[in-house]
Tab-separated table of C-alpha atoms and ligand atoms in Angstrom:
chain	number	residue	atom	x	y	z
G	27	MET	CA	-12.339	16.290	66.502
G	28	SER	CA	-13.381	16.178	70.098
G	29	GLU	CA	-11.649	18.153	72.751
G	30	LEU	CA	-9.186	16.546	75.142
G	31	VAL	CA	-10.464	15.667	78.610
G	32	LYS	CA	-7.528	15.358	80.989
G	33	VAL	CA	-8.282	15.901	84.655
G	34	VAL	CA	-5.214	17.081	86.525
G	35	LEU	CA	-5.381	17.694	90.262
G	36	GLY	CA	-3.028	20.050	92.058
G	37	GLU	CA	-0.529	18.634	94.537
G	38	ASP	CA	-2.686	19.951	97.343
G	39	ARG	CA	-5.439	17.495	96.288
G	40	LEU	CA	-3.285	14.436	96.980
G	41	PRO	CA	-5.161	12.303	99.564
G	42	ARG	CA	-3.819	12.752	103.130
G	43	GLN	CA	-5.020	9.360	104.325
G	44	TRP	CA	-5.117	5.826	102.994
G	45	TYR	CA	-8.417	3.928	103.050
G	46	ASN	CA	-8.453	0.552	104.840
G	47	LEU	CA	-11.165	-1.783	103.504
G	48	ALA	CA	-10.667	-4.157	106.463
G	49	ALA	CA	-12.629	-1.645	108.589
G	50	ASP	CA	-15.811	-2.027	106.523
G	51	LEU	CA	-15.979	-5.660	105.382
G	52	PRO	CA	-19.388	-7.281	106.032
G	53	HIS	CA	-17.581	-10.393	107.354
G	54	PRO	CA	-14.063	-10.083	108.780
G	55	LEU	CA	-11.116	-11.356	106.768
G	56	PRO	CA	-9.855	-14.670	108.246
G	57	PRO	CA	-6.431	-14.124	109.912
G	58	PRO	CA	-3.124	-15.537	108.658
G	59	VAL	CA	-2.392	-18.859	110.383
G	60	ASP	CA	0.495	-21.227	111.029
G	61	ALA	CA	0.701	-24.815	109.742
G	62	ALA	CA	-1.427	-25.996	112.679
G	63	GLY	CA	-4.186	-23.551	111.779
G	64	GLN	CA	-3.529	-21.221	114.731
G	65	PRO	CA	-3.764	-17.463	114.019
G	66	ILE	CA	-0.307	-15.920	114.089
G	67	GLY	CA	0.489	-12.858	116.185
G	68	PRO	CA	2.526	-9.793	115.170
G	69	GLU	CA	5.730	-11.253	116.706
G	70	ALA	CA	5.667	-14.115	114.194
G	71	LEU	CA	6.367	-11.585	111.425
G	72	ALA	CA	8.885	-9.433	113.298
G	73	ALA	CA	12.010	-10.939	111.720
G	74	VAL	CA	10.651	-10.258	108.250
G	75	PHE	CA	8.829	-6.884	108.485
G	76	PRO	CA	9.236	-3.829	110.762
G	77	MET	CA	6.624	-3.609	113.525
G	78	ASN	CA	5.091	-0.348	112.238
G	79	LEU	CA	4.173	-2.096	108.957
G	80	ILE	CA	2.983	-5.214	110.793
G	81	GLU	CA	0.608	-2.974	112.739
G	82	GLN	CA	-0.745	-1.595	109.468
G	83	GLU	CA	-1.033	-5.107	108.103
G	84	MET	CA	-3.298	-6.076	111.014
G	85	SER	CA	-5.080	-2.749	111.446
G	86	ALA	CA	-8.867	-2.360	111.306
G	87	GLN	CA	-8.708	1.441	111.414
G	88	ARG	CA	-10.656	2.923	108.465
G	89	TRP	CA	-8.413	5.909	107.642
G	90	ILE	CA	-4.653	5.915	108.187
G	91	ASP	CA	-2.628	9.146	107.907
G	92	ILE	CA	0.021	9.280	105.187
G	93	PRO	CA	3.262	10.558	106.787
G	94	ALA	CA	4.375	13.994	105.533
G	95	GLU	CA	7.630	12.679	104.093
G	96	VAL	CA	5.786	9.990	102.100
G	97	LEU	CA	3.348	12.621	100.798
G	98	GLY	CA	6.322	14.699	99.676
G	99	LEU	CA	7.717	11.781	97.661
G	100	LEU	CA	4.347	10.783	96.200
G	101	LYS	CA	4.018	14.351	94.924
G	102	ILE	CA	6.875	13.702	92.482
G	103	TRP	CA	4.296	12.012	90.214
G	104	ARG	CA	0.939	12.311	92.052
G	105	PRO	CA	-1.869	13.055	91.714
G	106	THR	CA	-1.715	11.122	88.443
G	107	PRO	CA	-3.814	12.368	85.519
G	108	LEU	CA	-7.226	10.955	84.632
G	109	TYR	CA	-7.859	10.922	80.890
G	110	ARG	CA	-11.006	10.369	78.939
G	111	ALA	CA	-10.178	7.950	76.102
G	112	ARG	CA	-12.154	9.882	73.487
G	113	ARG	CA	-10.293	8.513	70.470
G	114	LEU	CA	-10.650	4.961	71.709
G	115	GLU	CA	-14.385	5.537	72.222
G	116	GLN	CA	-14.657	6.847	68.658
G	117	ARG	CA	-12.694	3.928	67.244
G	118	LEU	CA	-15.028	1.502	69.002
G	119	GLY	CA	-18.118	3.519	68.067
G	120	THR	CA	-19.380	3.055	71.600
G	121	PRO	CA	-21.800	5.265	73.533
G	122	ALA	CA	-19.731	4.424	76.651
G	123	LYS	CA	-17.445	7.010	78.226
G	124	ILE	CA	-14.057	5.505	79.002
G	125	TYR	CA	-11.759	7.080	81.595
G	126	TYR	CA	-8.289	5.838	82.442
G	127	LYS	CA	-6.151	6.668	85.449
G	128	HIS	CA	-2.550	6.872	84.259
G	129	GLU	CA	-0.262	5.229	86.825
G	130	GLY	CA	2.539	4.958	84.268
G	131	VAL	CA	3.780	8.484	84.985
G	132	SER	CA	5.793	7.488	88.071
G	133	PRO	CA	9.585	7.384	87.581
G	134	PRO	CA	9.708	3.540	87.406
G	135	GLY	CA	6.608	3.560	85.191
G	136	SER	CA	3.887	1.811	87.201
G	137	HIS	CA	1.719	2.049	90.335
G	138	LYS	CA	4.257	0.034	92.364
G	139	PRO	CA	6.196	2.995	93.826
G	140	ASN	CA	2.992	4.085	95.638
G	141	THR	CA	3.724	1.356	98.180
G	142	ALA	CA	7.509	1.218	97.678
G	143	VAL	CA	8.055	4.734	99.062
G	144	ALA	CA	5.785	4.028	102.036
G	145	GLN	CA	7.485	0.721	102.831
G	146	ALA	CA	10.992	2.185	102.541
G	147	TYR	CA	9.927	5.054	104.829
G	148	TYR	CA	8.453	2.841	107.581
G	149	ASN	CA	11.488	0.576	107.505
G	150	ARG	CA	13.906	3.495	107.859
G	151	GLU	CA	11.786	4.958	110.694
G	152	PHE	CA	12.050	1.613	112.478
G	153	GLY	CA	15.855	1.753	112.201
G	154	ILE	CA	16.235	-0.654	109.286
G	155	LYS	CA	19.250	-0.029	107.034
G	156	ARG	CA	18.591	-2.429	104.172
G	157	LEU	CA	15.645	-4.031	102.359
G	158	THR	CA	15.733	-7.272	100.412
G	159	THR	CA	13.215	-8.332	97.820
G	160	GLU	CA	12.694	-10.530	94.788
G	161	THR	CA	11.740	-9.513	91.306
G	162	GLY	CA	10.702	-11.371	88.173
G	163	ALA	CA	10.709	-9.116	85.150
G	164	GLY	CA	11.984	-6.266	87.341
G	165	GLN	CA	9.009	-3.942	87.846
G	166	TRP	CA	8.882	-4.346	91.598
G	167	GLY	CA	12.670	-4.404	91.967
G	168	SER	CA	12.981	-1.109	90.113
G	169	ALA	CA	10.168	0.502	92.140
G	170	LEU	CA	11.829	-0.497	95.415
G	171	ALA	CA	15.281	0.558	94.173
G	172	PHE	CA	13.871	4.002	93.367
G	173	ALA	CA	12.143	4.285	96.756
G	174	CYS	CA	15.141	3.141	98.813
G	175	GLN	CA	17.417	5.612	97.036
G	176	LEU	CA	15.106	8.529	97.794
G	177	ILE	CA	14.455	7.420	101.381
G	178	GLY	CA	18.134	6.704	102.023
G	179	ILE	CA	18.424	2.974	102.758
G	180	GLU	CA	20.084	0.122	100.875
G	181	CYS	CA	18.207	-2.165	98.512
G	182	LYS	CA	19.095	-5.722	97.561
G	183	VAL	CA	17.141	-7.391	94.759
G	184	PHE	CA	17.199	-11.081	93.863
G	185	MET	CA	16.183	-11.209	90.220
G	186	VAL	CA	15.079	-14.481	88.658
G	187	ARG	CA	18.069	-15.710	86.606
G	188	ILE	CA	16.300	-16.038	83.270
G	189	SER	CA	14.998	-12.453	83.435
G	190	PHE	CA	18.382	-11.220	84.679
G	191	ASP	CA	19.957	-12.631	81.512
G	192	GLN	CA	17.157	-11.851	79.058
G	193	LYS	CA	15.834	-8.501	80.317
G	194	PRO	CA	18.868	-6.318	80.995
G	195	PHE	CA	17.145	-2.930	81.012
G	196	ARG	CA	15.183	-3.165	84.269
G	197	LYS	CA	18.381	-4.431	85.865
G	198	ILE	CA	20.188	-1.307	84.689
G	199	MET	CA	17.313	0.829	86.027
G	200	MET	CA	17.801	-0.747	89.470
G	201	ARG	CA	21.521	-0.137	89.228
G	202	THR	CA	20.958	3.473	88.250
G	203	TRP	CA	18.940	3.939	91.439
G	204	GLY	CA	21.785	2.375	93.418
G	205	ALA	CA	20.325	-1.052	94.196
G	206	ASN	CA	22.387	-4.208	94.326
G	207	CYS	CA	20.691	-6.590	91.914
G	208	VAL	CA	21.932	-10.191	91.703
G	209	ALA	CA	20.765	-13.157	89.665
G	210	SER	CA	18.835	-15.747	91.659
G	211	PRO	CA	19.766	-18.405	92.584
G	212	SER	CA	22.948	-16.721	93.870
G	213	THR	CA	25.956	-17.921	95.829
G	214	GLU	CA	25.109	-15.404	98.587
G	215	THR	CA	22.551	-17.562	100.398
G	216	GLU	CA	22.375	-21.147	101.618
G	217	VAL	CA	19.194	-21.765	99.585
G	218	GLY	CA	20.868	-20.380	96.478
G	219	LYS	CA	24.082	-22.407	96.936
G	220	GLN	CA	22.094	-25.578	97.494
G	221	ILE	CA	20.014	-25.110	94.355
G	222	LEU	CA	23.073	-24.209	92.273
G	223	ALA	CA	24.886	-27.323	93.502
G	224	GLU	CA	21.980	-29.463	92.294
G	225	ASP	CA	21.435	-27.610	89.026
G	226	PRO	CA	24.083	-25.038	88.023
G	227	ASP	CA	22.091	-24.040	84.912
G	228	THR	CA	18.714	-23.466	86.567
G	229	PRO	CA	16.705	-20.530	85.135
G	230	GLY	CA	15.561	-19.710	88.690
G	231	SER	CA	12.010	-18.925	89.828
G	232	LEU	CA	10.136	-16.326	91.833
G	233	GLY	CA	9.782	-18.895	94.634
G	234	ILE	CA	13.555	-19.366	94.865
G	235	ALA	CA	14.169	-15.604	94.749
G	236	ILE	CA	11.667	-15.035	97.597
G	237	SER	CA	13.411	-17.689	99.679
G	238	GLU	CA	16.792	-16.009	99.101
G	239	ALA	CA	15.470	-12.543	99.979
G	240	LEU	CA	13.796	-13.898	103.139
G	241	GLU	CA	16.941	-15.758	104.205
G	242	GLN	CA	19.023	-12.569	104.086
G	243	ALA	CA	16.353	-10.477	105.801
G	244	VAL	CA	15.961	-12.904	108.707
G	245	ALA	CA	19.732	-13.327	109.133
G	246	ASP	CA	20.473	-9.664	109.851
G	247	GLU	CA	18.946	-7.475	112.561
G	248	GLN	CA	19.097	-4.333	110.391
G	249	THR	CA	17.652	-5.937	107.270
G	250	ARG	CA	14.001	-6.595	106.475
G	251	TYR	CA	12.063	-7.955	103.525
G	252	SER	CA	9.645	-6.072	101.302
G	253	LEU	CA	6.759	-7.420	99.204
G	254	GLY	CA	5.246	-5.452	96.335
G	255	SER	CA	1.707	-6.838	96.330
G	256	VAL	CA	-0.700	-9.308	98.045
G	257	LEU	CA	-0.413	-8.038	101.640
G	258	ASN	CA	-3.015	-5.812	103.322
G	259	HIS	CA	-0.633	-2.887	103.849
G	260	VAL	CA	0.234	-2.883	100.140
G	261	MET	CA	-3.474	-2.670	99.187
G	262	LEU	CA	-3.793	0.156	101.714
G	263	HIS	CA	-0.932	2.199	100.212
G	264	GLN	CA	-2.413	1.860	96.726
G	265	THR	CA	-5.784	3.405	97.638
G	266	VAL	CA	-4.496	6.851	96.666
G	267	ILE	CA	-5.345	5.733	93.105
G	268	GLY	CA	-9.077	5.291	93.720
G	269	LEU	CA	-9.369	8.244	96.111
G	270	GLU	CA	-7.898	10.579	93.495
G	271	ALA	CA	-9.987	9.053	90.672
G	272	LYS	CA	-13.199	9.647	92.621
G	273	GLU	CA	-12.403	13.290	93.047
G	274	GLN	CA	-11.356	13.646	89.395
G	275	LEU	CA	-14.591	12.071	88.135
G	276	GLU	CA	-16.608	14.338	90.403
G	277	LEU	CA	-14.900	17.323	88.795
G	278	VAL	CA	-16.202	16.267	85.373
G	279	GLY	CA	-19.585	15.333	86.809
G	280	ASP	CA	-19.402	11.587	86.183
G	281	SER	CA	-19.503	8.503	88.364
G	282	PRO	CA	-18.494	5.062	87.116
G	283	ASP	CA	-20.880	2.240	86.221
G	284	VAL	CA	-17.952	-0.152	85.810
G	285	VAL	CA	-14.470	-0.068	87.406
G	286	ILE	CA	-11.814	-2.325	85.832
G	287	GLY	CA	-8.263	-3.294	86.816
G	288	CYS	CA	-5.902	-6.174	86.099
G	289	ALA	CA	-4.953	-8.351	89.057
G	290	GLY	CA	-1.635	-10.149	89.573
G	291	GLY	CA	-1.242	-9.975	93.350
G	292	GLY	CA	-4.161	-7.541	93.368
G	293	SER	CA	-2.594	-4.220	94.339
G	294	ASN	CA	-3.334	-1.822	91.449
G	295	PHE	CA	-6.838	-3.269	91.191
G	296	ALA	CA	-7.454	-2.906	94.941
G	297	GLY	CA	-5.981	0.579	94.970
G	298	MET	CA	-8.569	1.759	92.484
G	299	ALA	CA	-11.429	-0.493	93.561
G	300	PHE	CA	-11.514	-0.355	97.361
G	301	PRO	CA	-12.717	3.259	97.733
G	302	PHE	CA	-15.593	2.301	95.383
G	303	VAL	CA	-16.191	-0.981	97.251
G	304	ALA	CA	-16.683	1.172	100.363
G	305	ASP	CA	-19.605	2.938	98.634
G	306	LYS	CA	-21.131	-0.407	97.695
G	307	ILE	CA	-20.913	-1.638	101.283
G	308	ALA	CA	-22.494	1.619	102.462
G	309	GLY	CA	-25.327	0.991	99.987
G	310	SER	CA	-24.762	4.255	98.110
G	311	SER	CA	-23.507	2.709	94.851
G	312	GLN	CA	-24.330	-0.110	92.428
G	313	VAL	CA	-21.031	0.113	90.535
G	314	ARG	CA	-19.726	-3.118	89.003
G	315	ILE	CA	-16.077	-3.743	89.838
G	316	VAL	CA	-14.175	-6.196	87.634
G	317	ALA	CA	-10.732	-7.716	88.234
G	318	THR	CA	-9.106	-9.224	85.141
G	319	GLU	CA	-6.477	-11.935	84.873
G	320	PRO	CA	-4.923	-14.248	82.242
G	321	GLU	CA	-6.766	-17.446	81.200
G	322	SER	CA	-3.444	-19.196	81.753
G	323	CYS	CA	-3.252	-18.087	85.406
G	324	PRO	CA	-6.944	-18.011	86.477
G	325	THR	CA	-6.620	-17.368	90.206
G	326	LEU	CA	-9.830	-15.441	90.915
G	327	THR	CA	-11.969	-17.074	88.229
G	328	ARG	CA	-11.147	-20.745	88.852
G	329	ALA	CA	-8.926	-21.342	91.875
G	330	PRO	CA	-10.366	-22.219	95.306
G	331	PHE	CA	-10.403	-19.846	98.294
G	332	ALA	CA	-8.067	-21.629	100.699
G	333	TYR	CA	-5.216	-21.170	103.135
G	334	ASP	CA	-1.931	-21.318	101.249
G	335	SER	CA	1.659	-20.212	101.544
G	336	GLY	CA	3.016	-17.218	99.632
G	337	ASP	CA	6.160	-19.024	98.459
G	338	VAL	CA	7.297	-22.424	97.209
G	339	ALA	CA	9.472	-23.217	100.232
G	340	MET	CA	6.495	-22.447	102.530
G	341	MET	CA	8.489	-19.935	104.573
G	342	THR	CA	5.550	-17.493	104.825
G	343	PRO	CA	2.490	-17.899	107.068
G	344	LEU	CA	-0.656	-19.302	105.455
G	345	LEU	CA	-2.894	-16.627	103.946
G	346	PRO	CA	-6.610	-16.968	103.129
G	347	MET	CA	-6.822	-16.374	99.390
G	348	HIS	CA	-7.772	-17.631	95.980
G	349	THR	CA	-4.765	-19.744	95.061
G	350	LEU	CA	-3.576	-22.081	92.336
G	351	GLY	CA	-1.306	-23.753	94.906
G	352	HIS	CA	2.181	-22.656	95.972
G	353	ARG	CA	3.761	-25.137	93.566
G	354	PHE	CA	2.001	-23.601	90.563
G	355	ILE	CA	4.381	-23.124	87.640
G	356	PRO	CA	3.018	-20.388	85.400
G	357	PRO	CA	3.291	-20.632	81.634
G	358	ALA	CA	5.733	-18.205	80.035
G	359	ILE	CA	3.197	-15.493	79.166
G	360	HIS	CA	4.565	-11.991	78.782
G	361	ALA	CA	2.370	-10.405	81.443
G	362	GLY	CA	4.983	-11.341	84.050
G	363	GLY	CA	3.204	-9.436	86.826
G	364	LEU	CA	0.068	-11.578	86.460
G	365	ARG	CA	1.684	-14.990	86.954
G	366	TYR	CA	1.633	-15.281	90.742
G	367	HIS	CA	-0.142	-18.354	92.195
G	368	GLY	CA	-2.044	-16.455	94.897
G	369	MET	CA	-4.103	-13.271	95.205
G	370	ALA	CA	-4.370	-10.590	97.873
G	371	PRO	CA	-6.540	-11.903	100.748
G	372	LEU	CA	-8.545	-8.649	100.733
G	373	VAL	CA	-9.274	-8.933	97.004
G	374	SER	CA	-10.075	-12.660	97.356
G	375	HIS	CA	-12.399	-11.966	100.267
G	376	ALA	CA	-14.154	-9.107	98.441
G	377	LEU	CA	-14.894	-11.557	95.606
G	378	ARG	CA	-16.286	-14.056	98.121
G	379	GLU	CA	-18.482	-11.317	99.539
G	380	GLY	CA	-19.876	-10.600	96.067
G	381	LEU	CA	-18.502	-7.037	96.158
G	382	ILE	CA	-16.395	-7.497	93.032
G	383	GLU	CA	-16.379	-9.814	89.989
G	384	ALA	CA	-13.563	-11.395	87.997
G	385	ALA	CA	-12.930	-12.167	84.337
G	386	ALA	CA	-10.163	-14.123	82.580
G	387	LEU	CA	-8.791	-13.141	79.169
G	388	HIS	CA	-6.543	-14.653	76.534
G	389	GLN	CA	-3.267	-12.923	75.728
G	390	LEU	CA	-3.884	-12.418	71.981
G	391	GLU	CA	-7.041	-10.423	72.721
G	392	CYS	CA	-5.045	-8.430	75.288
G	393	TYR	CA	-2.168	-7.598	72.939
G	394	GLN	CA	-4.665	-6.611	70.239
G	395	ALA	CA	-6.360	-4.333	72.787
G	396	ALA	CA	-2.975	-2.845	73.763
G	397	VAL	CA	-2.213	-2.025	70.133
G	398	THR	CA	-5.675	-0.490	69.613
G	399	PHE	CA	-5.055	1.624	72.706
G	400	ALA	CA	-1.643	2.759	71.430
G	401	HIS	CA	-3.159	3.611	68.023
G	402	THR	CA	-5.861	5.793	69.553
G	403	GLU	CA	-4.592	7.168	72.871
G	404	GLY	CA	-0.876	7.043	72.099
G	405	PHE	CA	0.409	5.479	75.302
G	406	ILE	CA	1.824	1.954	75.068
G	407	PRO	CA	0.573	-0.145	77.998
G	408	ALA	CA	2.368	-2.865	79.946
G	409	PRO	CA	1.229	-6.403	79.011
G	410	GLU	CA	-0.411	-6.615	82.467
G	411	THR	CA	-2.375	-3.423	81.865
G	412	SER	CA	-3.602	-4.786	78.527
G	413	HIS	CA	-5.760	-7.269	80.459
G	414	ALA	CA	-7.730	-4.344	81.881
G	415	ILE	CA	-7.876	-2.623	78.490
G	416	ALA	CA	-9.251	-5.733	76.751
G	417	GLN	CA	-12.015	-5.992	79.348
G	418	THR	CA	-12.747	-2.284	78.916
G	419	ILE	CA	-13.184	-2.843	75.179
G	420	ARG	CA	-15.537	-5.762	75.889
G	421	GLU	CA	-17.646	-3.573	78.186
G	422	ALA	CA	-17.641	-0.712	75.661
G	423	ASN	CA	-18.759	-3.085	72.896
G	424	ARG	CA	-21.536	-4.403	75.112
G	425	ALA	CA	-22.695	-0.831	75.773
G	426	LYS	CA	-22.813	-0.380	71.984
G	427	GLU	CA	-24.883	-3.550	71.480
G	428	GLU	CA	-27.276	-2.476	74.198
G	429	GLY	CA	-27.325	1.102	72.949
G	430	LYS	CA	-26.651	2.386	76.470
G	431	GLU	CA	-24.352	5.084	77.724
G	432	ARG	CA	-22.087	3.757	80.434
G	433	VAL	CA	-19.136	5.223	82.336
G	434	ILE	CA	-16.127	2.901	82.469
G	435	LEU	CA	-13.143	3.625	84.706
G	436	LEU	CA	-9.933	1.779	83.879
G	437	THR	CA	-6.775	1.468	85.974
G	438	TRP	CA	-3.889	2.015	83.581
G	439	SER	CA	-1.300	0.328	85.810
G	440	GLY	CA	1.869	1.018	83.829
G	441	HIS	CA	3.623	1.592	80.541
G	442	GLY	CA	5.133	-1.126	78.384
G	443	LEU	CA	8.332	0.638	77.376
G	444	MET	CA	10.473	-2.073	78.985
G	445	ASP	CA	8.316	-4.933	77.671
G	446	PHE	CA	8.890	-4.922	73.943
G	447	ALA	CA	9.945	-8.570	73.744
G	448	GLY	CA	6.265	-9.453	74.266
G	449	TYR	CA	5.096	-6.978	71.653
G	450	GLN	CA	7.665	-8.297	69.205
G	451	ALA	CA	6.495	-11.888	69.742
G	452	PHE	CA	2.920	-10.709	69.177
G	453	PHE	CA	3.770	-8.885	65.936
G	454	ASP	CA	5.811	-11.869	64.732
G	455	GLY	CA	2.831	-14.171	65.274
G	456	GLN	CA	4.699	-16.185	67.879
G	457	LEU	CA	2.149	-15.942	70.668
G	458	ALA	CA	-0.642	-18.442	71.238
G	459	ASP	CA	-3.568	-18.549	73.643
G	460	HIS	CA	-3.347	-20.988	76.482
G	461	SER	CA	-5.912	-22.055	79.080
G	462	LEU	CA	-4.995	-23.891	82.226
G	463	SER	CA	-6.530	-27.373	81.883
G	464	ASP	CA	-8.824	-28.753	84.606
G	465	GLU	CA	-6.347	-31.571	85.062
G	466	HIS	CA	-3.453	-29.195	85.778
G	467	LEU	CA	-5.646	-27.065	88.035
G	468	GLU	CA	-6.544	-30.130	90.092
G	469	ARG	CA	-2.958	-31.296	90.247
G	470	TYR	CA	-1.617	-27.914	91.398
G	471	THR	CA	-4.333	-27.338	93.995
G	472	ALA	CA	-4.109	-30.877	95.431
G	473	CYS	CA	-1.513	-29.668	97.986
G	474	LEU	CA	-4.180	-27.442	99.591
G	475	ALA	CA	-6.015	-30.513	100.931
G	476	ASP	CA	-3.312	-30.984	103.588
G	477	LEU	CA	-3.529	-27.381	104.846
G	478	PRO	CA	-5.952	-25.794	107.352
G	479	LYS	CA	-9.253	-24.539	105.862
G	480	PRO	CA	-10.585	-20.972	106.218
G	481	PRO	CA	-14.017	-20.684	107.909
G	482	ALA	CA	-17.085	-20.445	105.664
G	483	LEU	CA	-18.661	-16.984	105.182
G	484	GLY	CA	-21.285	-15.965	107.687
U	524	LIG	C1	3.228	-5.594	88.905
U	524	LIG	C2	2.259	-5.056	87.937
U	524	LIG	C3	0.914	-5.509	87.884
U	524	LIG	C4	0.390	-6.622	88.749
U	524	LIG	O1	0.513	-6.435	90.116
U	524	LIG	P1	-0.715	-6.058	91.066
U	524	LIG	O2	-0.194	-6.178	92.441
U	524	LIG	O3	-1.833	-7.030	90.769
U	524	LIG	O4	-1.108	-4.669	90.720
U	524	LIG	C5	0.060	-4.911	86.985
U	524	LIG	N1	0.467	-3.936	86.159
U	524	LIG	C6	1.737	-3.476	86.164
U	524	LIG	C7	2.127	-2.405	85.204
U	524	LIG	C8	2.675	-4.019	87.056
U	524	LIG	O5	3.930	-3.552	87.081
């Protein structure tokens, strides 16, 4: 028996500032542009986001103060514990030390409320009374519902129809926190009515739900839209994860050789990684930083870096990012949070700069890794998180083959207690591995040829 290593920081150790990677990039991130390739100004986003968040989105200031009220809310579950996965190490027989940062202890069960409380706060400060958003499986919708309730504004969630019907529990979570959650497409928007008229039985899609949420935000002066990943200000709000982890590792006298996180839109990965990327840029660290994603949705590993829209209807500005094309239709894998066609521009750019690496994994390996984790550490991870765990096991096995000690730091983005349909399919042998074919990749990314191109590095 080895003794438990659980590093718990007091509330007073919660970071007071967010870290903004944009301040330190070797080459600046290309700006968002319009269809003609012209950089857009802050006003172009004003109908969708409050100006205080738009300023953060475009800021190049290295450290940004966390408002006192946001700190007070973050303290409900932060600082989150850092565990050493001793039993997992023993099971693998690896000389590697594995640490995981447990973001599943927040009330909605993932890292997402780190940005949800900040976004709800800035909107309320700007005089906004209601936020709209979209949600697939419901993780983001429930995080925003929680945040809006505690901040004191209304929350309206358009939930993709098929999930609304098949995954009732997240919907009830949102309701418990007082949000108004409707199935998308709905009869409340023009987009929704139009799509329902054409196809009354449509299962819906994230693209449709985004269009509905945007339509309602733009139509009302006191309503804005909120996005749970991808954007610069979301990456910024998540950096509390990495800032805390650094301090926790220092307390036990370790520093990571490898940092791992799964990447859907990139926010939990960036939140952990960016404070370590800063050390690499400063030349004081050689840490490897690995983003993991599904083989079936290989955005960072195979998709081009290009300007693309964030939604199917092309209502958003064009962002510079690794993208499978805005018309990408993801396969029905259970890691719902990893199925987005694009990737955070900051994460995409960091890959281009050679500051991070990426790896793609098959879902069977990920579910097996999730089960091994549950057997040894006890906690049951979200299917998204399992993509980081599987990579951790690969790195630990490599350390064993090489006979080298190695410190691995894993971002444990959330629990899987609302995701048992995926586990059941895995146990019943109903899941298969699926790679995106080159042919499909080419077909989906063909639309990028007609869009403006980001400048080459350097
Ligand atoms: C939403 C989600 C993800 C993916 O989103 P990112 O923005 O890439 O972090 C990963 N893990 C969990 C548990 C999630 O809820």
